[in-house]
Each structure stands twice: as C-alpha cells, then as structure tokens.
C-alpha cells in the first residue's frame, strides 16, 4: 500500500508536566499536580491523529536503539519498520504547562541528530499516488536534514508529492538568516501551515493580514497559506480567497501538539478532495478536541 498521506519529521518522547506558575527560583524543587509521558514530536503527533482517524499514512522518521526508542515504535506497528536507529540517546522534550494553557519546552535532540536526507529518501516511495501530500515538520530539531530541505522538497515534487510545510519555531528565533532560509523553501510549498507567532516572526510584521500578503508573494500559484491562531481558530488564503474558522469554546487542558493535530485533520480533508474551507474547519475541530481531553482524544465517536 502506498498511502496518500506522508509525514517526515521528528518522533520523540514528550514528558508533559504542570501546570506551573510563576517560573521557579533556581535551586528549588517544585511539586507539580500532573505529568504525562507520551509518544510525541511534531511528526509523531500528526501520525497519531491520522491513526485515530483511521486513514492510511506513512511516517518517515528515525529513533534511538535504547528502550525509549523501542517504546516510540510500538504504537505505529509496521509503519515503523523502515526507521533507522541511532546509537545516540532518545530525543526528549519536557513540556511545562502553564495555567493559561500555554507551555514551555526543554528539548534534547539525541537521535534526531542522525536524521539525514539519505535516511528520509530511502523511506519515500519513488512514485507518489495521485493526490499525495508530504508534510515536512519539526524542521529545526532535525539539523542534519534541514540543511538539505531544498533538495528534499525538489525530490518530493519530482516523485509526485505536493509539499506541505510546518516550520515550527527555530532555535534562536527568527534571525535574518533563518528568514532567508525559510523564504527559499516557500516557492516549493503547496501548503504552508504555520501558527500566528511563526508567521509574524518569519515576516517581521505585526498582523496576520500583513504576514499573509508577504508570504503569498513567495508561494506558488494555487498554494494554500494557513495561519493557526490558537484559541481563535485559523485563517487561510488561496488565490485571492480567504476564510476564517473560529474554534469552539473548550476548556483547554494542554496545547502541546495542537498545531500538529490541526495539520492532520486539515491534510486528511485535503486528500479526501474537500475544499480548503472544509479542510481548515476539519483541522480546527480536531485540534480543539485534542487540547481539551485527557486522555487525549482526536475525534468524537460521531465524527
């Protein structure tokens, strides 16, 4: 089977703890009310959401050879069979949640340092099925791969994939160098899926409207720009049309992986040939469900 949905990026362990406010004084110990150890990473979160939807997908990733690396593979079954293993320790993100639903991450890269272009292309089919989309995500936590993103995007398009990109937040912020690098990728993107802070940081603007004008100048004709606006929902632009989808009111438990879950719902709707307005609404609905449930759920039974 050659699925239409493919995601390339980081799978790592997420340790979510909190809530915590204010930030603790160095040298002290803080007792937190909750913790959750789970399979995560941007690509891992997206794949888990697709798995919940019951749609076929391919997850291109790597793991460590230690016990945590083996644990990361378990939920994905045969999907993980092609993943190479690294001798490094498993990548780990500790997410500290705050009472307002936001979070702070502390991440060690571990096995992600060995996620290379060669490792990716060995897992990507030579010929994509009609209508297939490859999502690139977790860019800046896979440094050996991100250095060759231009080559990766070119090859994906040659193999028949439409390319979706979620940049994430770069280490060190949106420096001039990071802006130039990401701008060089945009002409090869069919879907740009970023959050509001990333859009403003990438363009140096003060509003989504201003950012959208600049970003669309770099994207090819027919590309869809989505700016995820957190509790407000999402906005999208395509060929002179724009849509705003409001998020339902929910009690937020934690927002970790919300954008990745949005990507899953949105792209699943895209390959099902729904219009971009319907796809954006599907992403908002799925992300809202995920951030408001524990244990985390991606869909309602009636969906």
CSV table of C-alpha atoms in Angstrom, one decimal:
chain,number,residue,atom,x,y,z
A,1,UNK,CA,0.0,0.0,0.0
A,2,UNK,CA,1.2,3.5,-0.9
A,3,UNK,CA,-0.8,6.0,1.2
A,4,UNK,CA,-1.6,9.5,0.0
A,5,UNK,CA,-0.5,11.0,3.4
A,6,UNK,CA,3.1,11.1,4.3
A,7,UNK,CA,4.8,13.0,7.1
A,8,UNK,CA,8.6,13.5,7.5
A,9,UNK,CA,10.0,14.7,10.8
A,10,UNK,CA,10.7,14.1,14.5
A,11,UNK,CA,9.3,11.4,16.7
A,12,UNK,CA,10.5,11.7,20.2
A,13,UNK,CA,9.4,11.3,23.8
A,14,UNK,CA,7.3,14.0,25.3
A,15,UNK,CA,7.1,14.4,29.1
A,16,UNK,CA,4.4,16.9,29.9
A,17,UNK,CA,4.2,18.3,33.4
A,18,UNK,CA,2.3,21.1,35.1
A,19,UNK,CA,0.7,23.5,35.4
A,20,UNK,CA,3.3,25.8,36.9
A,21,UNK,CA,3.2,29.5,37.5
A,22,UNK,CA,5.3,31.5,38.3
A,23,UNK,CA,8.7,30.2,37.0
A,24,UNK,CA,10.5,28.6,39.9
A,25,UNK,CA,13.6,30.0,41.6
A,26,UNK,CA,16.8,28.2,40.7
A,27,UNK,CA,17.9,25.6,43.2
A,28,UNK,CA,14.4,24.9,44.5
A,29,UNK,CA,12.1,21.8,44.0
A,30,UNK,CA,8.5,22.2,42.7
A,31,UNK,CA,5.8,19.6,43.1
A,32,UNK,CA,3.5,19.5,40.1
A,33,UNK,CA,0.0,18.1,40.1
A,34,UNK,CA,0.1,16.2,36.8
A,35,UNK,CA,2.5,14.5,34.4
A,36,UNK,CA,2.1,12.6,31.2
A,37,UNK,CA,4.8,10.6,29.4
A,38,UNK,CA,3.7,10.1,25.8
A,39,UNK,CA,4.9,9.5,22.2
A,40,UNK,CA,5.3,12.9,20.6
A,41,UNK,CA,7.3,15.1,18.3
A,42,UNK,CA,5.7,17.1,15.6
A,43,UNK,CA,5.6,14.2,13.1
A,44,UNK,CA,4.6,11.7,15.8
A,45,UNK,CA,1.7,13.8,16.9
A,46,UNK,CA,0.4,14.2,13.3
A,47,UNK,CA,0.7,10.4,12.7
A,48,UNK,CA,-1.1,9.5,15.9
A,49,UNK,CA,-4.0,11.8,14.8
A,50,UNK,CA,-4.2,10.1,11.4
A,51,UNK,CA,-4.1,6.8,13.2
A,52,UNK,CA,-7.1,7.8,15.2
A,53,UNK,CA,-8.9,8.9,12.0
A,54,UNK,CA,-8.3,5.5,10.5
A,55,UNK,CA,-6.7,7.0,7.4
A,56,UNK,CA,-3.6,5.2,5.8
A,57,UNK,CA,-0.4,7.1,6.2
A,58,UNK,CA,3.4,6.7,6.0
A,59,UNK,CA,5.6,8.2,8.8
A,60,UNK,CA,9.2,8.8,7.8
A,61,UNK,CA,11.3,9.1,11.0
A,62,UNK,CA,14.2,7.6,13.0
A,63,UNK,CA,14.6,6.5,16.6
A,64,UNK,CA,17.3,5.6,19.1
A,65,UNK,CA,18.3,2.0,19.8
A,66,UNK,CA,17.6,2.2,23.5
A,67,UNK,CA,14.4,1.2,25.4
A,68,UNK,CA,12.8,4.6,24.8
A,69,UNK,CA,13.4,4.3,21.1
A,70,UNK,CA,11.7,0.9,21.1
A,71,UNK,CA,8.8,2.3,23.1
A,72,UNK,CA,8.4,5.0,20.4
A,73,UNK,CA,8.0,2.4,17.7
A,74,UNK,CA,5.3,0.4,19.4
A,75,UNK,CA,2.2,2.5,18.7
A,76,UNK,CA,3.0,2.6,15.0
A,77,UNK,CA,3.5,-1.2,14.3
A,78,UNK,CA,4.7,-1.9,10.8
A,79,UNK,CA,4.7,1.8,9.9
A,80,UNK,CA,8.0,2.0,11.9
A,81,UNK,CA,9.7,-1.0,10.3
A,82,UNK,CA,11.8,1.2,7.9
A,83,UNK,CA,13.0,3.6,10.5
A,84,UNK,CA,16.8,3.6,11.0
A,85,UNK,CA,18.2,3.6,14.6
A,86,UNK,CA,20.7,5.9,16.0
A,87,UNK,CA,23.3,5.0,18.7
A,88,UNK,CA,22.5,8.3,20.5
A,89,UNK,CA,20.2,8.6,23.4
A,90,UNK,CA,16.5,9.1,22.7
A,91,UNK,CA,15.4,12.7,21.9
A,92,UNK,CA,13.3,14.0,24.8
A,93,UNK,CA,11.1,17.1,25.1
A,94,UNK,CA,9.9,18.2,28.6
A,95,UNK,CA,6.9,20.5,28.3
A,96,UNK,CA,5.9,22.6,31.2
A,97,UNK,CA,2.3,23.7,31.0
A,98,UNK,CA,1.1,27.0,32.5
A,99,UNK,CA,-2.4,27.8,33.9
A,100,UNK,CA,-3.3,29.8,30.7
A,101,UNK,CA,-2.9,26.6,28.6
A,102,UNK,CA,0.4,27.7,27.1
A,103,UNK,CA,3.7,25.7,27.5
A,104,UNK,CA,7.4,25.9,27.6
A,105,UNK,CA,9.6,23.2,26.0
A,106,UNK,CA,13.1,21.9,27.0
A,107,UNK,CA,14.4,19.6,24.3
A,108,UNK,CA,17.4,17.4,23.8
A,109,UNK,CA,17.9,16.3,20.2
A,110,UNK,CA,19.5,12.9,20.8
A,111,UNK,CA,18.7,10.5,17.9
A,112,UNK,CA,17.3,13.4,15.8
A,113,UNK,CA,20.9,14.5,15.1
A,114,UNK,CA,21.2,11.4,12.9
A,115,UNK,CA,18.1,12.0,10.8
A,116,UNK,CA,19.6,12.7,7.4
A,117,UNK,CA,18.4,13.2,3.8
A,118,UNK,CA,19.6,9.8,2.9
A,119,UNK,CA,17.6,8.2,5.7
A,120,UNK,CA,14.5,10.1,4.5
A,121,UNK,CA,14.7,9.3,0.8
A,122,UNK,CA,15.3,5.6,1.5
A,123,UNK,CA,11.8,5.6,3.1
A,124,UNK,CA,9.9,7.7,0.5
A,125,UNK,CA,8.4,5.8,-2.4
A,126,UNK,CA,9.8,6.6,-5.9
A,127,UNK,CA,6.3,7.3,-7.2
A,128,UNK,CA,3.6,9.0,-5.2
A,129,UNK,CA,-0.1,8.0,-5.6
A,130,UNK,CA,-2.3,10.6,-7.3
A,131,UNK,CA,-3.1,13.5,-4.9
A,132,UNK,CA,-0.5,12.6,-2.3
A,133,UNK,CA,0.8,15.2,0.1
A,134,UNK,CA,4.1,15.0,2.0
A,135,UNK,CA,4.2,17.1,5.2
A,136,UNK,CA,7.6,18.4,6.4
A,137,UNK,CA,7.5,19.2,10.1
A,138,UNK,CA,9.9,19.6,13.1
A,139,UNK,CA,12.3,21.3,10.7
A,140,UNK,CA,14.6,22.9,13.2
A,141,UNK,CA,15.0,19.9,15.5
A,142,UNK,CA,16.4,17.8,12.7
A,143,UNK,CA,19.5,19.9,11.8
A,144,UNK,CA,21.2,17.3,9.5
A,145,UNK,CA,18.0,17.1,7.4
A,146,UNK,CA,17.0,20.8,7.5
A,147,UNK,CA,20.4,21.7,5.9
A,148,UNK,CA,19.1,19.8,2.8
A,149,UNK,CA,15.4,20.9,2.8
A,150,UNK,CA,15.7,22.4,-0.7
A,151,UNK,CA,17.0,19.2,-2.1
A,152,UNK,CA,14.3,17.2,-0.2
A,153,UNK,CA,11.5,19.4,-1.5
A,154,UNK,CA,12.7,19.2,-5.0
A,155,UNK,CA,12.9,15.4,-4.9
A,156,UNK,CA,9.5,15.1,-3.3
A,157,UNK,CA,7.9,17.1,-6.1
A,158,UNK,CA,9.8,15.1,-8.7
A,159,UNK,CA,8.3,11.9,-7.2
A,160,UNK,CA,4.8,13.4,-7.4
A,161,UNK,CA,4.1,14.7,-4.0
A,162,UNK,CA,2.5,18.0,-3.2
A,163,UNK,CA,4.6,19.5,-0.3
A,164,UNK,CA,3.1,20.8,3.0
A,165,UNK,CA,5.4,22.7,5.4
A,166,UNK,CA,5.1,23.5,9.1
A,167,UNK,CA,8.3,25.3,10.0
A,168,UNK,CA,8.0,25.3,13.8
A,169,UNK,CA,10.0,27.8,15.9
A,170,UNK,CA,13.7,28.0,15.1
A,171,UNK,CA,16.3,27.7,17.8
A,172,UNK,CA,17.5,31.3,18.3
A,173,UNK,CA,14.3,32.8,16.9
A,174,UNK,CA,13.6,34.4,13.5
A,175,UNK,CA,17.0,35.8,12.7
A,176,UNK,CA,17.7,37.3,9.3
A,177,UNK,CA,19.5,34.1,8.3
A,178,UNK,CA,16.5,31.9,9.4
A,179,UNK,CA,14.1,34.1,7.5
A,180,UNK,CA,16.2,33.9,4.3
A,181,UNK,CA,16.5,30.1,4.5
A,182,UNK,CA,12.7,29.5,5.1
A,183,UNK,CA,11.9,32.0,2.3
A,184,UNK,CA,13.9,29.9,-0.1
A,185,UNK,CA,11.6,26.9,0.6
A,186,UNK,CA,8.3,28.7,0.1
A,187,UNK,CA,8.3,28.5,-3.8
A,188,UNK,CA,8.2,24.7,-3.4
A,189,UNK,CA,5.3,24.6,-0.9
A,190,UNK,CA,1.7,23.8,-1.9
A,191,UNK,CA,0.5,24.2,1.7
A,192,UNK,CA,2.2,26.4,4.3
A,193,UNK,CA,0.8,25.6,7.8
A,194,UNK,CA,2.2,27.9,10.5
A,195,UNK,CA,1.0,29.5,13.6
A,196,UNK,CA,0.5,33.2,14.2
A,197,UNK,CA,3.7,33.7,16.1
A,198,UNK,CA,5.7,31.9,13.4
A,199,UNK,CA,4.0,34.0,10.7
A,200,UNK,CA,4.8,37.3,12.4
A,201,UNK,CA,8.3,36.2,13.2
A,202,UNK,CA,9.1,35.0,9.7
A,203,UNK,CA,7.8,38.2,8.0
A,204,UNK,CA,8.7,40.7,10.7
A,205,UNK,CA,5.1,42.1,10.6
A,206,UNK,CA,2.6,42.9,13.3
A,207,UNK,CA,-0.6,41.2,12.0
A,208,UNK,CA,-1.8,38.1,10.2
A,209,UNK,CA,-3.1,40.2,7.3
A,210,UNK,CA,0.3,41.8,6.8
A,211,UNK,CA,2.1,38.4,7.1
A,212,UNK,CA,-0.3,36.8,4.6
A,213,UNK,CA,0.4,39.4,2.0
A,214,UNK,CA,4.2,38.8,2.2
A,215,UNK,CA,4.0,35.0,2.4
A,216,UNK,CA,1.7,34.7,-0.6
A,217,UNK,CA,4.2,36.6,-2.7
A,218,UNK,CA,6.7,33.7,-2.1
A,219,UNK,CA,4.3,30.8,-2.5
A,220,UNK,CA,3.5,29.4,-6.0
A,221,UNK,CA,0.1,29.9,-7.7
A,222,UNK,CA,-2.6,27.8,-6.2
A,223,UNK,CA,-0.8,27.3,-2.9
A,224,UNK,CA,-2.7,27.5,0.4
A,225,UNK,CA,-1.5,29.5,3.3
A,226,UNK,CA,-2.9,28.6,6.7
A,227,UNK,CA,-2.1,30.7,9.8
A,228,UNK,CA,-3.2,28.9,13.0
A,229,UNK,CA,-4.4,31.4,15.6
A,230,UNK,CA,-4.7,29.2,18.7
A,231,UNK,CA,-7.9,29.6,20.7
A,232,UNK,CA,-9.3,31.9,17.9
A,233,UNK,CA,-9.1,29.1,15.3
A,234,UNK,CA,-7.4,29.5,12.0
A,235,UNK,CA,-7.2,31.7,8.9
A,236,UNK,CA,-6.4,30.6,5.3
A,237,UNK,CA,-5.7,32.2,1.9
A,238,UNK,CA,-5.7,30.8,-1.6
A,239,UNK,CA,-5.8,32.6,-5.0
A,240,UNK,CA,-7.5,35.7,-3.7
A,241,UNK,CA,-9.9,33.9,-1.4
A,242,UNK,CA,-9.7,33.8,2.3
A,243,UNK,CA,-11.5,32.1,5.1
A,244,UNK,CA,-11.6,32.4,8.9
A,245,UNK,CA,-12.7,29.5,11.0
A,246,UNK,CA,-13.4,30.1,14.7
A,247,UNK,CA,-12.6,27.4,17.2
A,248,UNK,CA,-15.3,26.1,19.5
A,249,UNK,CA,-15.2,27.1,23.1
A,250,UNK,CA,-13.5,24.4,25.1
A,251,UNK,CA,-11.7,24.0,28.4
A,252,UNK,CA,-8.1,23.8,27.5
A,253,UNK,CA,-6.1,21.1,29.3
A,254,UNK,CA,-2.8,21.4,27.4
A,255,UNK,CA,-1.9,22.8,23.9
A,256,UNK,CA,1.1,20.6,23.2
A,257,UNK,CA,0.8,19.2,19.7
A,258,UNK,CA,-2.3,21.3,18.9
A,259,UNK,CA,-0.8,22.6,15.6
A,260,UNK,CA,0.3,19.1,14.6
A,261,UNK,CA,-3.2,17.8,15.2
A,262,UNK,CA,-4.6,20.6,13.1
A,263,UNK,CA,-2.2,19.6,10.3
A,264,UNK,CA,-3.5,16.0,10.5
A,265,UNK,CA,-7.2,17.0,10.2
A,266,UNK,CA,-6.5,19.6,7.5
A,267,UNK,CA,-4.4,17.3,5.3
A,268,UNK,CA,-6.7,14.3,5.7
A,269,UNK,CA,-9.5,16.5,4.4
A,270,UNK,CA,-7.3,17.8,1.6
A,271,UNK,CA,-6.6,14.3,0.2
A,272,UNK,CA,-10.3,13.5,0.5
A,273,UNK,CA,-10.7,16.3,-2.0
A,274,UNK,CA,-12.6,18.7,0.2
A,275,UNK,CA,-12.2,22.4,-0.4
A,276,UNK,CA,-9.8,24.4,1.6
A,277,UNK,CA,-12.5,26.0,3.7
A,278,UNK,CA,-13.8,22.5,4.8
A,279,UNK,CA,-10.2,21.3,5.4
A,280,UNK,CA,-9.4,24.3,7.6
A,281,UNK,CA,-12.6,23.6,9.6
A,282,UNK,CA,-11.6,19.9,10.0
A,283,UNK,CA,-8.2,20.9,11.3
A,284,UNK,CA,-9.7,23.3,13.9
A,285,UNK,CA,-12.2,20.8,15.0
A,286,UNK,CA,-9.6,18.1,15.5
A,287,UNK,CA,-7.1,20.3,17.4
A,288,UNK,CA,-9.9,21.6,19.7
A,289,UNK,CA,-10.8,18.1,20.6
A,290,UNK,CA,-7.2,17.2,21.3
A,291,UNK,CA,-6.3,20.1,23.6
A,292,UNK,CA,-9.5,19.7,25.7
A,293,UNK,CA,-9.3,16.0,26.5
A,294,UNK,CA,-7.3,13.7,28.9
A,295,UNK,CA,-6.6,11.0,28.0
A,296,UNK,CA,-6.2,12.8,24.7
A,297,UNK,CA,-8.8,12.2,22.0
A,298,UNK,CA,-8.6,13.3,18.4
A,299,UNK,CA,-12.2,12.7,17.3
A,300,UNK,CA,-15.7,12.3,18.7
A,301,UNK,CA,-17.4,9.0,18.1
A,302,UNK,CA,-19.9,10.7,15.8
A,303,UNK,CA,-17.1,12.3,13.6
